[in-house]
Structures are given as C-alpha cells and as structure tokens.
Coordinates of C-alpha atoms and ligand atoms in Angstrom, one line a residue:
X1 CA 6.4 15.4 -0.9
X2 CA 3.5 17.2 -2.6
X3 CA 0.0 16.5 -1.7
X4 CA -1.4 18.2 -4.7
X5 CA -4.1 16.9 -6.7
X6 CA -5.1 15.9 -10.7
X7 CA -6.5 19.0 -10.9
X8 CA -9.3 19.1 -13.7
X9 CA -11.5 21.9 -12.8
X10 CA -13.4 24.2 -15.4
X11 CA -11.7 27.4 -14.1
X12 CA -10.1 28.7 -12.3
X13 CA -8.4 25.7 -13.0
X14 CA -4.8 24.0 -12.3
X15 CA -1.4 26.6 -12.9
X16 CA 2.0 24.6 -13.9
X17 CA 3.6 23.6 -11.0
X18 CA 6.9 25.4 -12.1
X19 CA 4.7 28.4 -12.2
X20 CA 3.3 28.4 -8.8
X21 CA 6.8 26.9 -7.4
X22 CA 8.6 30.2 -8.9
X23 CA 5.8 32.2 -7.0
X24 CA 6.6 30.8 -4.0
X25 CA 10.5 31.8 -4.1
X26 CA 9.8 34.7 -5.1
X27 CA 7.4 35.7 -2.6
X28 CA 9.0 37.4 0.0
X29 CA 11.7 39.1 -1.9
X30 CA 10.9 39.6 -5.7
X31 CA 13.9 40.2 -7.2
X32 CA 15.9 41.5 -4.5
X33 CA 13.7 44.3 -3.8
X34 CA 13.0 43.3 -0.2
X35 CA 9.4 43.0 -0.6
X36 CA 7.0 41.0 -2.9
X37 CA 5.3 41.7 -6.5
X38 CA 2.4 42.4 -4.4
X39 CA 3.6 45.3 -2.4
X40 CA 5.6 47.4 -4.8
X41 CA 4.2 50.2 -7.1
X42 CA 2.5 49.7 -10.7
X43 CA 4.6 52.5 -12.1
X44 CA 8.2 51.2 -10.4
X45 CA 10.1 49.6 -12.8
X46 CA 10.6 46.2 -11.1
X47 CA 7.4 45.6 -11.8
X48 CA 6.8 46.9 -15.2
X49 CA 9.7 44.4 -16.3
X50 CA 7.1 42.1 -15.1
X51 CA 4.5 43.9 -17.6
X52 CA 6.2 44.1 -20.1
X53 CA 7.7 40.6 -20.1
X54 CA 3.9 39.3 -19.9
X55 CA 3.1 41.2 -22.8
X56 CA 6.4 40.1 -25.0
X57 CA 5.6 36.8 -24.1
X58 CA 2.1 36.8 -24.8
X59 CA 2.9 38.8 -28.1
X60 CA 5.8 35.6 -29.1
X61 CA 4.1 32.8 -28.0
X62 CA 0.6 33.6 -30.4
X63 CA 3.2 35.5 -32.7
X64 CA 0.8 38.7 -32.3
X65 CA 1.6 40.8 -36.0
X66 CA 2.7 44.9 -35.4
X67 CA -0.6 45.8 -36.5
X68 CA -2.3 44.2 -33.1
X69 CA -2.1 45.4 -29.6
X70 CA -2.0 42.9 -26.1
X71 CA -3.5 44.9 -23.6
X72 CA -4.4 43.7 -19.9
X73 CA -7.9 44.4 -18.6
X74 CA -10.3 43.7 -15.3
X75 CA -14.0 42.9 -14.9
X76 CA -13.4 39.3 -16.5
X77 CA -14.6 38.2 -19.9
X78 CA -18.2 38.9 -18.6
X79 CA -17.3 42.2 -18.2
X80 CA -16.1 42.6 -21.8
X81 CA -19.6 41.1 -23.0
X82 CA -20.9 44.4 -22.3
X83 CA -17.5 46.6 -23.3
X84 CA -17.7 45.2 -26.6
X85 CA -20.7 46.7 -27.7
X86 CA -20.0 49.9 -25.8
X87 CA -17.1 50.3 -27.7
X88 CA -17.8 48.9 -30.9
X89 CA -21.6 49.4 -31.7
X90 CA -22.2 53.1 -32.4
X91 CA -25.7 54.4 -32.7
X92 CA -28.2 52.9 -34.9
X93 CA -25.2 49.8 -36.3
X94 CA -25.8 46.7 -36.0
X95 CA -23.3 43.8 -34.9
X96 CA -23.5 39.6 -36.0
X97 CA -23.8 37.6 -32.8
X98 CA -23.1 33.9 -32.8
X99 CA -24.6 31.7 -30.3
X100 CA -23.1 28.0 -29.8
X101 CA -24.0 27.9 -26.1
X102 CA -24.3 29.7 -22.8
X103 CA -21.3 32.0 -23.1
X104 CA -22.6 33.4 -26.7
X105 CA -26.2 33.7 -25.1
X106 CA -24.7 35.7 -22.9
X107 CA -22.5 37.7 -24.9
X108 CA -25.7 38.1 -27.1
X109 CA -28.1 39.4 -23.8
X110 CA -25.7 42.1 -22.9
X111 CA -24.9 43.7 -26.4
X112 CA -28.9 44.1 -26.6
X113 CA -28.7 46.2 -23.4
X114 CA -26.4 48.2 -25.3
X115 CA -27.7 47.7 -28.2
X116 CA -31.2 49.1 -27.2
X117 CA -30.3 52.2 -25.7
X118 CA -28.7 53.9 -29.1
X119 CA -31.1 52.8 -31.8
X120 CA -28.4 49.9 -32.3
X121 CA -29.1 46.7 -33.5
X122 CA -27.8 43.3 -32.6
X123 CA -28.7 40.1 -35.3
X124 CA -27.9 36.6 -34.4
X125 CA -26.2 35.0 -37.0
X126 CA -26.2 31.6 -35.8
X127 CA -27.6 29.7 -32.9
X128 CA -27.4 26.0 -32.6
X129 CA -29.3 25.7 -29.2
X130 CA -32.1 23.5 -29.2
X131 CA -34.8 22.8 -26.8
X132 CA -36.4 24.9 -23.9
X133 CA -35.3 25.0 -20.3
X134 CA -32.7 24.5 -20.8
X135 CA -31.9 25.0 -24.1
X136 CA -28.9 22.3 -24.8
X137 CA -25.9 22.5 -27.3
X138 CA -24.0 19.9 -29.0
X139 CA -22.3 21.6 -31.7
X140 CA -21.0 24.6 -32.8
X141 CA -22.8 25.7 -36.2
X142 CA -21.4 25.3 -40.0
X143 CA -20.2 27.7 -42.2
X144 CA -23.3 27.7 -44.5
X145 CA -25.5 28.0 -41.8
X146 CA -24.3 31.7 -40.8
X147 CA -26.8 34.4 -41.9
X148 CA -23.9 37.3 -41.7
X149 CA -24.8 41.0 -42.5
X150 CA -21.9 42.3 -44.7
X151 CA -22.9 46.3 -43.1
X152 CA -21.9 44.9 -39.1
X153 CA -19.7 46.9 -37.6
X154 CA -18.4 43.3 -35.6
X155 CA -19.2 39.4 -35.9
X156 CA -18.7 38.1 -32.3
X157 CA -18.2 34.7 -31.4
X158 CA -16.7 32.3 -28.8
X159 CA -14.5 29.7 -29.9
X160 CA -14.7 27.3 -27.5
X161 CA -18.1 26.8 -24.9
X162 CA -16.8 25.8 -21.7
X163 CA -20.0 24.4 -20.5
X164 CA -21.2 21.9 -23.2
X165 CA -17.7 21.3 -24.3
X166 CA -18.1 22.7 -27.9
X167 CA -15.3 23.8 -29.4
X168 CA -15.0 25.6 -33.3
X169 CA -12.0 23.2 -35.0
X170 CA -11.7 26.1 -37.4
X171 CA -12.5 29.7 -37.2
X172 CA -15.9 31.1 -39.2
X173 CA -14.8 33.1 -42.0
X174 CA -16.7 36.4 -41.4
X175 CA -16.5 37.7 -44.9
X176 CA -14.7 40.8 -44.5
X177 CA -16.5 41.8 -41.1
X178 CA -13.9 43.1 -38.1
X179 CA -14.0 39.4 -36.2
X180 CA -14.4 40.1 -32.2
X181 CA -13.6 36.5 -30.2
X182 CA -13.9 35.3 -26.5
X183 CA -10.7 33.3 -26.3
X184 CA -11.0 32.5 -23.0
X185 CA -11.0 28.5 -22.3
X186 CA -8.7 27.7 -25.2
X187 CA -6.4 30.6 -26.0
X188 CA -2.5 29.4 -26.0
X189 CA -4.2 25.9 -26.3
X190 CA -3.3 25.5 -29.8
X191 CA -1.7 27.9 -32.7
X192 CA -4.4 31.1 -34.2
X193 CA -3.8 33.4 -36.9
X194 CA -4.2 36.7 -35.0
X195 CA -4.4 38.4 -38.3
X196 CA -7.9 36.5 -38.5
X197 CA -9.4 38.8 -35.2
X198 CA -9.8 42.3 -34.7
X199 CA -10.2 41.8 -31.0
X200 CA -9.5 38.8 -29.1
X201 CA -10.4 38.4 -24.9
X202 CA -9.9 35.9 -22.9
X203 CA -10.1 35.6 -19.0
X204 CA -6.8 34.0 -17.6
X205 CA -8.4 31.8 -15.3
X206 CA -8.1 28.9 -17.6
X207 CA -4.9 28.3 -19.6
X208 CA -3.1 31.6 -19.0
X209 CA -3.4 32.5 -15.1
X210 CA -5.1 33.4 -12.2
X211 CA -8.9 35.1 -12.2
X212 CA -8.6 38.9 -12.2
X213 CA -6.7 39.7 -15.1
X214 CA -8.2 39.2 -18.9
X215 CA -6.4 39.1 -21.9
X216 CA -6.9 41.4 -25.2
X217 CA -5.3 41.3 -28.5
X218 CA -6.5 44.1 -30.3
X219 CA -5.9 45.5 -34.3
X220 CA -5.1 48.9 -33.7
X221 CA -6.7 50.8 -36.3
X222 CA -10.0 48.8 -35.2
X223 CA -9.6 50.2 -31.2
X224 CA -9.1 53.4 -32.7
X225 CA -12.8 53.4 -34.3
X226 CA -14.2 52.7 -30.9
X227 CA -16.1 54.9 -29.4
X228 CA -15.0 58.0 -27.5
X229 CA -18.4 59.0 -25.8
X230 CA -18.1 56.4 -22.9
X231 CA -15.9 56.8 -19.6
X232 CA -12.1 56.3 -20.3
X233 CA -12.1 53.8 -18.2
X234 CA -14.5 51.4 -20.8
X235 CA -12.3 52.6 -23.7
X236 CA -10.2 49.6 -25.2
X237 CA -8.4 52.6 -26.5
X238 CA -7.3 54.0 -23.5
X239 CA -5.8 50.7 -22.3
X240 CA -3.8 50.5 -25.4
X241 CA -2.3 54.1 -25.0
X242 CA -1.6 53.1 -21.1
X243 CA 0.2 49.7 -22.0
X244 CA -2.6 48.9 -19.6
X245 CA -1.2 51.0 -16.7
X246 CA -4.5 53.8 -17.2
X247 CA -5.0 52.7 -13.3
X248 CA -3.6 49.9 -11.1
X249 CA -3.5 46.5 -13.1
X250 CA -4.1 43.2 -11.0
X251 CA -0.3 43.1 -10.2
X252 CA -0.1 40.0 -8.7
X253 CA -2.4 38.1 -11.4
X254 CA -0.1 39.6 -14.6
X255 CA 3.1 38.6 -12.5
X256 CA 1.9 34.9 -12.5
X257 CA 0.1 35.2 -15.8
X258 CA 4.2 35.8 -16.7
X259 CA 5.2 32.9 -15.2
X260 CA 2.8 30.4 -16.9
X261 CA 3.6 31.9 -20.2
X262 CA 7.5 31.6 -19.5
X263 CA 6.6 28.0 -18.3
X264 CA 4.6 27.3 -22.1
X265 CA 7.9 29.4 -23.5
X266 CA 10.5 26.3 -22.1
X267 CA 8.0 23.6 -22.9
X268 CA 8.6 24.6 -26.9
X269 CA 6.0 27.2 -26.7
X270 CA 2.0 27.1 -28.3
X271 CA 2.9 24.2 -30.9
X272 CA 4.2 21.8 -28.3
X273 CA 1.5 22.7 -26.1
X274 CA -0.9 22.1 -29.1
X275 CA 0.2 18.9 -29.7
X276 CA 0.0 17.8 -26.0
X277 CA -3.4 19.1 -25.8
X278 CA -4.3 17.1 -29.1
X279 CA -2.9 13.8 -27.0
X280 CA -4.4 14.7 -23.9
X281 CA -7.7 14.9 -25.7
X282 CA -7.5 11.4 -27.8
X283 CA -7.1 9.8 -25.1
X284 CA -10.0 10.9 -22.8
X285 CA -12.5 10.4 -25.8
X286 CA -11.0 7.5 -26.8
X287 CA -12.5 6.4 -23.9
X288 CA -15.1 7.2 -23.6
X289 CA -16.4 5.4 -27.5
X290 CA -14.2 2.8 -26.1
X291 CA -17.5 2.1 -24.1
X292 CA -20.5 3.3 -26.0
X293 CA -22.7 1.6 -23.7
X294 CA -21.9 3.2 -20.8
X295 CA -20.1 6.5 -21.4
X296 CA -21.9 8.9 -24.1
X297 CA -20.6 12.0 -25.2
X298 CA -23.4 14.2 -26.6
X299 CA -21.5 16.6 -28.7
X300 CA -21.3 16.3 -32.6
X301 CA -17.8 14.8 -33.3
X302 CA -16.7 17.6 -35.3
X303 CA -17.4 20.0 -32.6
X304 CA -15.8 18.0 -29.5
X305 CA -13.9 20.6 -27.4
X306 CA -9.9 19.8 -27.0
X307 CA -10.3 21.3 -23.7
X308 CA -13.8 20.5 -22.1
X309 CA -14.4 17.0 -22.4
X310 CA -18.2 16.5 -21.2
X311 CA -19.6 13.0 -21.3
X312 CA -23.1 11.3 -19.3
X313 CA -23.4 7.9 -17.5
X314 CA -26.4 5.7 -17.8
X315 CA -27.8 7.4 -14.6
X316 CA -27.2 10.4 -12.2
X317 CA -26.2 7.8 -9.4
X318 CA -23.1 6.2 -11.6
X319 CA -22.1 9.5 -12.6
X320 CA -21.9 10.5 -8.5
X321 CA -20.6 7.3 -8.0
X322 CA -17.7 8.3 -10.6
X323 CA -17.1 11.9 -9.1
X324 CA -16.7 10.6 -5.7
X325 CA -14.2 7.5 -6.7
X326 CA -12.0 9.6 -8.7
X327 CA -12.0 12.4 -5.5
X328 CA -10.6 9.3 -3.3
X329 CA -8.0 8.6 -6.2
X330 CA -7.0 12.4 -5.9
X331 CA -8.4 13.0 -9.5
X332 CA -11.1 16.6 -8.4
X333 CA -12.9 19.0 -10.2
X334 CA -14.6 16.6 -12.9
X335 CA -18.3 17.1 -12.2
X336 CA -20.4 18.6 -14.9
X337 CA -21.6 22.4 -14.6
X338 CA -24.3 22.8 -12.4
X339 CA -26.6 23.7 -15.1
X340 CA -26.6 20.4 -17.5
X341 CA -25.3 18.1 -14.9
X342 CA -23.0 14.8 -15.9
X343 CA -19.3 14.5 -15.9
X344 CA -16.8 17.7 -17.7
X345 CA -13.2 17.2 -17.4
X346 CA -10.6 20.2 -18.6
X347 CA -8.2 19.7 -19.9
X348 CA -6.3 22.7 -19.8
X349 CA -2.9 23.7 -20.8
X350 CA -1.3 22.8 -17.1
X351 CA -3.3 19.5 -16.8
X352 CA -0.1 16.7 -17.3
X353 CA -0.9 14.2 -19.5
X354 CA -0.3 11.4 -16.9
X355 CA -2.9 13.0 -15.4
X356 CA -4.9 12.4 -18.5
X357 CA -3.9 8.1 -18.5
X358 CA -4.9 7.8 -14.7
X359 CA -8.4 9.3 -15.2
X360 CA -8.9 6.8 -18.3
X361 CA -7.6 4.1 -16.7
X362 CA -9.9 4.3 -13.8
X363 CA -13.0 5.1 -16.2
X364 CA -12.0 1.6 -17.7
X365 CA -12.3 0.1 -14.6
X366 CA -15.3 1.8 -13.8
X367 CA -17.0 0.7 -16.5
X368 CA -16.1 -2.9 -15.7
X369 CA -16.9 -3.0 -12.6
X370 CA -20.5 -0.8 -12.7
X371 CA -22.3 -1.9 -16.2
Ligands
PMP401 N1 -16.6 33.1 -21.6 C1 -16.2 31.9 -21.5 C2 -16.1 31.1 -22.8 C3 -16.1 31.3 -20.3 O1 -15.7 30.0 -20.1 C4 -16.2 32.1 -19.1 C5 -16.0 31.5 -17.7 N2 -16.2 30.2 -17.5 C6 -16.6 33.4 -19.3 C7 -16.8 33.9 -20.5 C8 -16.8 34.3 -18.1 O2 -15.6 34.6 -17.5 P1 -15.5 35.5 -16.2 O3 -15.9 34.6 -15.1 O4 -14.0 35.7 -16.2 O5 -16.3 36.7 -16.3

C-alpha cells in the first residue's frame, strides 16, 4: 500500500520510487558496513565507490567527452551565479549575459556585483522580458536577436526558466565564446552535446536528486583559466583536482543523486527518458489548446518548456478551484510560482507518465464542468 502522491512540484520535486525504495534498504546498513551512507567518512572507501559511481554515471548517461570534468559542488545554482563570475571574469573582461527570465536576471544581478568590483564588465546579450513589475516572459530569444561580443571571456545562459516555463529547443550558437549553462531544471531531461559547454551547473533538486548537491561539467582547460586570486574554496579548479572531496561533500545527497541516475541507467538511460519526457509533454499541452477557451498557455510555441508546463484559467477563482480539486484527487504541487501566479506543472524526469493522463483527464473534465 503506498499513500504517495502525483507529485508535480517545481523542485525539489518527485525522486523515482525505485530510488527512494533502494534508500530505504539501505538505510541502516549500507553495504554491510553496519551503519548508513550518512554516518561513515568522505575519505572511506565505501563511500567513495558511491562518488565515484555518481560521477561514472553522470559522465555515461550525458556521454561527458575526456576533455570535460563532473565535479560535485554546494551553495546551489544560486550560489554558482556568483562563482561564475569570480572564477571566470578577470579584471577589466567582460562576459555576454542572456536573460529569458528570472533565473538569467538573476544570474545577470550577481555577475555585476562581481563585475563592478574589478573594472569588469558584464553586457546583456539578450533579454526578452517585457513589461514592468513584473517584468513577464514568454519566450526565450532567437538566434538573430543576440548582440554577442566576440572579446567575452564567457556567454552565460539558462536553458530552461523554471518559472515562466520557457525552455531553449536548441542551444544559441555563441560563436566561438567559452559557453557557461545553468542546467538545472532540464539536465538528463533529454540528450546535449557537452562538447557545446565549457561549464555546465545544475542544482539536483529537479531531475537529478535531492537539494544540496549541484552538478558541474566542466572543460578542463577552461577551469584551468579561472582565477587563482579567490579562496580555494570558490575555485572550480580546486573541486576538479579534489574529485570534489576538497572538504566534506553532501554525502547523503551524491548517494541518492547515484541512485536516480542508476534508476535513468535501467530505464534505457537519457534517450528513453527524452522520449518519455517528449510524451509526457504532448500530452499536457495537448490539453490545454484542446480548450483554448478556457486553458491559455502564454508562452510562444517554440519556446514551451518540456518540463514546466505553465498555463492561466479565465480567473484566479477557477485556477484555485483547479489546485484544490486535483489536491483531493492526490495530484499536488501544480500551483503557479508565487510571483506570476496561475497553474505550472513539472514534469520532471521521475514524474510517471500515468501521472501525466490523470492530470489531463481531470483538466478535461474541469473544463466541462466549469466554462
Ligand atoms: N536556476 C534555475 C533555472 C532554477 O530553476 C533554480 C531553482 N528553482 C535556481 C537556479 C536556483 O537554485 P537553488 O535554489 O539550488 O539555488
């Protein structure tokens, strides 16, 4: 008997139940140890076959290249907004900033911080946001409309906004430019050239793991140009040399990031999970046009996120009205961001598809019964 929910929150979000099922056995004795992941040492080598299975997983599954580097990291991808630029701006560069929603704004705001304290520059390359207060978002901007500077020492961008469900269905060439990407709501959600990025982060959270461990895949001979004149413990660098053990990773959160990625491994691994994504996604906005009267999706069809499906009701009431009903039908976590309001369901990599037909089912219904 499980009493578990359709889980569609934005993140943290739902883990595979094979995932969180292995936890549990595993719990009290990991591997005949006598004691859990949690309570043994970083440096034993228990749990570095952990570590090291994460990072051989992580490298398969996204079939990383010898020139790149996975490294494990804390702070969450906010935290990397600012470690970016403190490793990869020196004085008086100047790095390409693309905007397609909150998380580049944000990205954006703390590289100026940086930025402003070295003589370094930071130049927005694109921004798509329009309005005031707040500014809104529907799609994620065009090839011809990004002003690049060829001198950058980085582009950065974000490939998928988790908030206004605006997602990049191919990546911006940069011309040439060492590409830096926050991954983090659709990374292992469909296949990427890693050759493409010099640095790649993503907070687990989503489709990966728990909170408190981030993912990096970094080009090696870019880490190495990063800056040695900030605390080692900032220094991409010094996570690489490490294999992330500089000081004491989030144990726990890399053990079960291991068991979701062995979970995507027996599924048939990132093209499987692609496809099943693709599906999962077809089928939510399918119907939503199904009923353009009622259900409006604002984003630009060519920038609709695979992963954050965000959709209005005629009025605030209905879309309370929806939130609530689907709770009582054990479907939680589909109520829009806090900042633009309306109705966002994830569909992350661990949301089942089933899950997917019961939501549009009852949204049929919905709309039957409440136009
Ligand atoms: N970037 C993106 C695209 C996100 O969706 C999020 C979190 N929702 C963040 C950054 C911030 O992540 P964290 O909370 O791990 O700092």
């Amino acid at each position: 008997m499980t009493t578990r929910v359709m889980n569609f929150n934005a993140g943290p979000s739902a883990l595979p139940l094979p995932a969180l099922e292995r936890a549990q056995r595993e719990l009290l004795d990991f591997s005949g140890t006598g004691m859990s992941v949690m309570e043994q040492s970083h440096r034993g080598k228990d749990y570095e076959a952990v570590h090291d299975e994460a990072i051989a997983l992580l490298r398969e599954l996204l079939v990383v290249p010898a020139s790149h580097e996975v490294i494990f990291l804390q702070g969450g991808a906010t935290q990397q907004f600012a470690q970016v630029p403190m490793n990869f701006l020196p004085r008086g560069a100047l790095a390409d900033y693309v905007v397609n929603g909150v998380w580049g704004e944000k990205a954006l705001a703390e590289a100026g911080v940086v930025a402003r304290d070295i003589g370094a520059s930071v130049q927005v390359a694109a921004n798509t946001g329009v309005g005031e207060h707040p500014v809104s978002y529907v799609r994620a901007p065009s090839q011809e409309e990004l002003v690049l500077d060829s001198g950058a020492t980085y582009a950065h961008f974000t490939s998928n906004e988790t908030i206004h469900g605006i997602q990049f269905a191919e990546f911006p060439d940069f011309g040439g430019v060492p590409v830096v990407c926050d991954m983090s709501s659709d990374i292992l959600s469909r296949r990427i050239d890693v050759n493409r990025f010099d640095f790649i982060y993503a907070g687990a959270q989503k489709n990966i793991g728990p909170s408190g461990v981030v993912v990096g895949i970094v080009r090696k001979d870019f880490v190495a140009r990063g800056r040695k004149d900030i605390p080692k413990i900032f220094q991409y660098r010094a996570f690489v040399e490490a294999n992330s053990l500089l000081n004491t990773p989030s144990t726990f959160g890399i053990y079960l990031v291991r068991n979701v990625l062995a979970w995507i491994k027996e599924l048939g691994g990132v093209e499987v999970i692609e496809a099943r994504n693709r599906e999962k996604a077809r089928l939510l906005y399918a119907a939503i046009d199904a009923n353009p009267t009622f259900y409006r999706c604002p984003v630009e069809p060519k920038s609709r996120s695979l992963m954050n499906v965000v959709f209005r009701l005629p009025t605030e009431v209905l879309e309370d009205k929806l939130v609530r009903e689907a709770k009582a039908k054990g479907m939680v976590g589909i109520k829009g961001h806090r900042s633009v309001g309306g109705i966002r369901v994830s569909l992350y990599n661990a949301v089942e598809p089933a899950w997917v037909r019961a939501l549009t089912s009852f949204m049929e219904e919905f709309a039957r019964t409440n136009a």
